[in-house]
Amino acid sequence: MQFDTKIAVVIRNDLEAWQKLNVASFLTSGIAAAFPECIGDAYEDASGTKYLALIGQPILIYGADVPALSRALDRALTRKVTPAVYSEDMFKTTHDAANREAVKAVARNDLNLVGIAMRAERKVIDKIVDGLKFHS
């Protein structure tokens, strides 16, 4: 099945494994919150056990160094795509309000980004992530 939209997550390559997983989790929650229509139906196994619904389309995860991550952010904003962001300062916080304060305290060009996520039309996402490779 081909979707009209793509979901892309771009994560800085030099993070620890736990940080990458943490960043991906938080960023995809931003996509789910902003685009509730991307959530599929709840799951149920053959025993009748119920499970939560998931995002119903593939999520492409890319790796990037600092300049490539900044370039992807600039490309997204230029194309009027509002991304979810995660800055390195957010690793030092313990709750959502503190995360927002950490981002609010820094100008965009000075954000120490570790990841971004976005959902948009396929061709738009392709232009934003052009040149990036899938995370390995």
C-alpha positions as CSV (number, residue, x, y, z in Angstrom):
1,M,0.0,0.0,0.0
2,Q,1.3,3.4,-0.9
3,F,0.5,6.4,1.3
4,D,0.0,10.0,0.2
5,T,2.2,11.1,3.1
6,K,5.5,10.0,4.6
7,I,6.7,10.1,8.1
8,A,10.4,10.8,8.5
9,V,12.5,10.9,11.6
10,V,16.1,12.3,11.4
11,I,18.4,11.4,14.3
12,R,21.9,12.6,15.0
13,N,24.4,9.7,14.4
14,D,26.7,10.3,17.3
15,L,24.2,9.6,20.1
16,E,24.3,6.7,22.5
17,A,21.9,3.9,21.6
18,W,19.5,4.7,24.5
19,Q,19.4,8.3,23.4
20,K,18.5,7.4,19.8
21,L,15.6,5.2,21.0
22,N,14.5,7.9,23.4
23,V,14.6,10.6,20.8
24,A,12.7,8.4,18.2
25,S,10.0,7.6,20.7
26,F,9.4,11.2,21.7
27,L,9.5,12.5,18.2
28,T,7.0,10.0,16.9
29,S,4.7,10.9,19.7
30,G,4.7,14.4,18.3
31,I,3.6,13.1,14.9
32,A,0.8,11.1,16.6
33,A,-0.4,14.1,18.5
34,A,-0.4,16.4,15.5
35,F,-1.9,14.0,13.1
36,P,-4.4,11.8,14.9
37,E,-5.7,10.6,11.5
38,C,-2.4,8.6,11.1
39,I,-3.4,6.3,14.0
40,G,-4.8,3.0,13.0
41,D,-7.2,0.8,14.8
42,A,-6.5,-1.0,18.1
43,Y,-5.0,-4.5,17.9
44,E,-6.4,-7.7,19.3
45,D,-4.8,-11.1,19.3
46,A,-6.6,-14.5,18.7
47,S,-7.1,-14.9,22.4
48,G,-9.1,-11.7,22.6
49,T,-6.4,-9.7,24.4
50,K,-6.6,-6.0,23.4
51,Y,-3.6,-3.8,22.5
52,L,-3.2,-0.1,21.8
53,A,-3.4,1.3,18.3
54,L,-0.2,2.3,16.5
55,I,0.7,4.8,13.8
56,G,-0.7,3.1,10.7
57,Q,2.0,3.8,8.2
58,P,5.8,3.2,8.0
59,I,8.1,5.6,9.7
60,L,11.4,6.1,7.9
61,I,14.4,6.7,10.2
62,Y,17.4,8.6,8.8
63,G,20.8,9.3,10.4
64,A,22.5,12.7,10.1
65,D,25.4,14.7,11.4
66,V,24.8,18.1,12.9
67,P,25.0,20.1,9.6
68,A,22.7,17.6,7.8
69,L,20.2,17.7,10.7
70,S,20.2,21.5,10.6
71,R,19.8,21.5,6.8
72,A,16.8,19.1,7.1
73,L,15.2,21.4,9.7
74,D,15.7,24.4,7.4
75,R,14.3,22.5,4.4
76,A,11.2,21.5,6.4
77,L,10.5,25.0,7.6
78,T,11.1,26.5,4.2
79,R,8.4,24.1,2.9
80,K,6.0,25.0,5.6
81,V,6.3,21.7,7.4
82,T,6.2,22.0,11.2
83,P,8.5,19.4,12.6
84,A,8.8,17.9,16.1
85,V,12.2,18.7,17.6
86,Y,14.4,17.2,20.2
87,S,17.4,19.2,21.5
88,E,20.3,17.9,23.5
89,D,19.3,20.0,26.4
90,M,16.1,17.9,26.7
91,F,18.2,15.0,28.0
92,K,18.8,17.0,31.2
93,T,15.1,17.6,32.0
94,T,12.6,15.4,33.7
95,H,9.2,16.5,32.4
96,D,7.3,17.9,29.5
97,A,7.1,21.5,30.7
98,A,10.9,21.6,31.3
99,N,11.4,20.2,27.8
100,R,9.5,23.1,26.3
101,E,11.4,25.6,28.4
102,A,14.7,24.1,27.2
103,V,13.7,24.6,23.6
104,K,12.2,28.1,24.3
105,A,15.4,29.3,25.9
106,V,17.5,28.9,22.7
107,A,17.2,30.6,19.3
108,R,16.5,28.2,16.4
109,N,20.0,28.5,14.8
110,D,21.5,27.8,18.2
111,L,19.4,24.7,19.1
112,N,21.7,21.7,19.7
113,L,19.4,19.4,17.7
114,V,19.6,15.7,18.1
115,G,16.5,14.8,16.1
116,I,13.5,16.0,14.2
117,A,10.4,14.3,12.9
118,M,7.8,15.3,10.3
119,R,4.9,14.1,8.3
120,A,4.0,15.7,4.9
121,E,3.3,14.7,1.3
122,R,5.7,12.1,0.0
123,K,7.4,14.4,-2.4
124,V,7.9,17.1,0.2
125,I,9.5,14.7,2.6
126,D,11.7,13.4,-0.2
127,K,13.0,16.9,-0.7
128,I,13.6,17.5,3.0
129,V,15.6,14.3,3.5
130,D,17.4,14.4,0.1
131,G,20.9,13.1,0.6
132,L,20.3,11.5,4.0
133,K,20.8,7.7,4.4
134,F,18.6,5.4,6.5
135,H,19.9,5.1,10.1
136,S,22.0,2.1,10.7
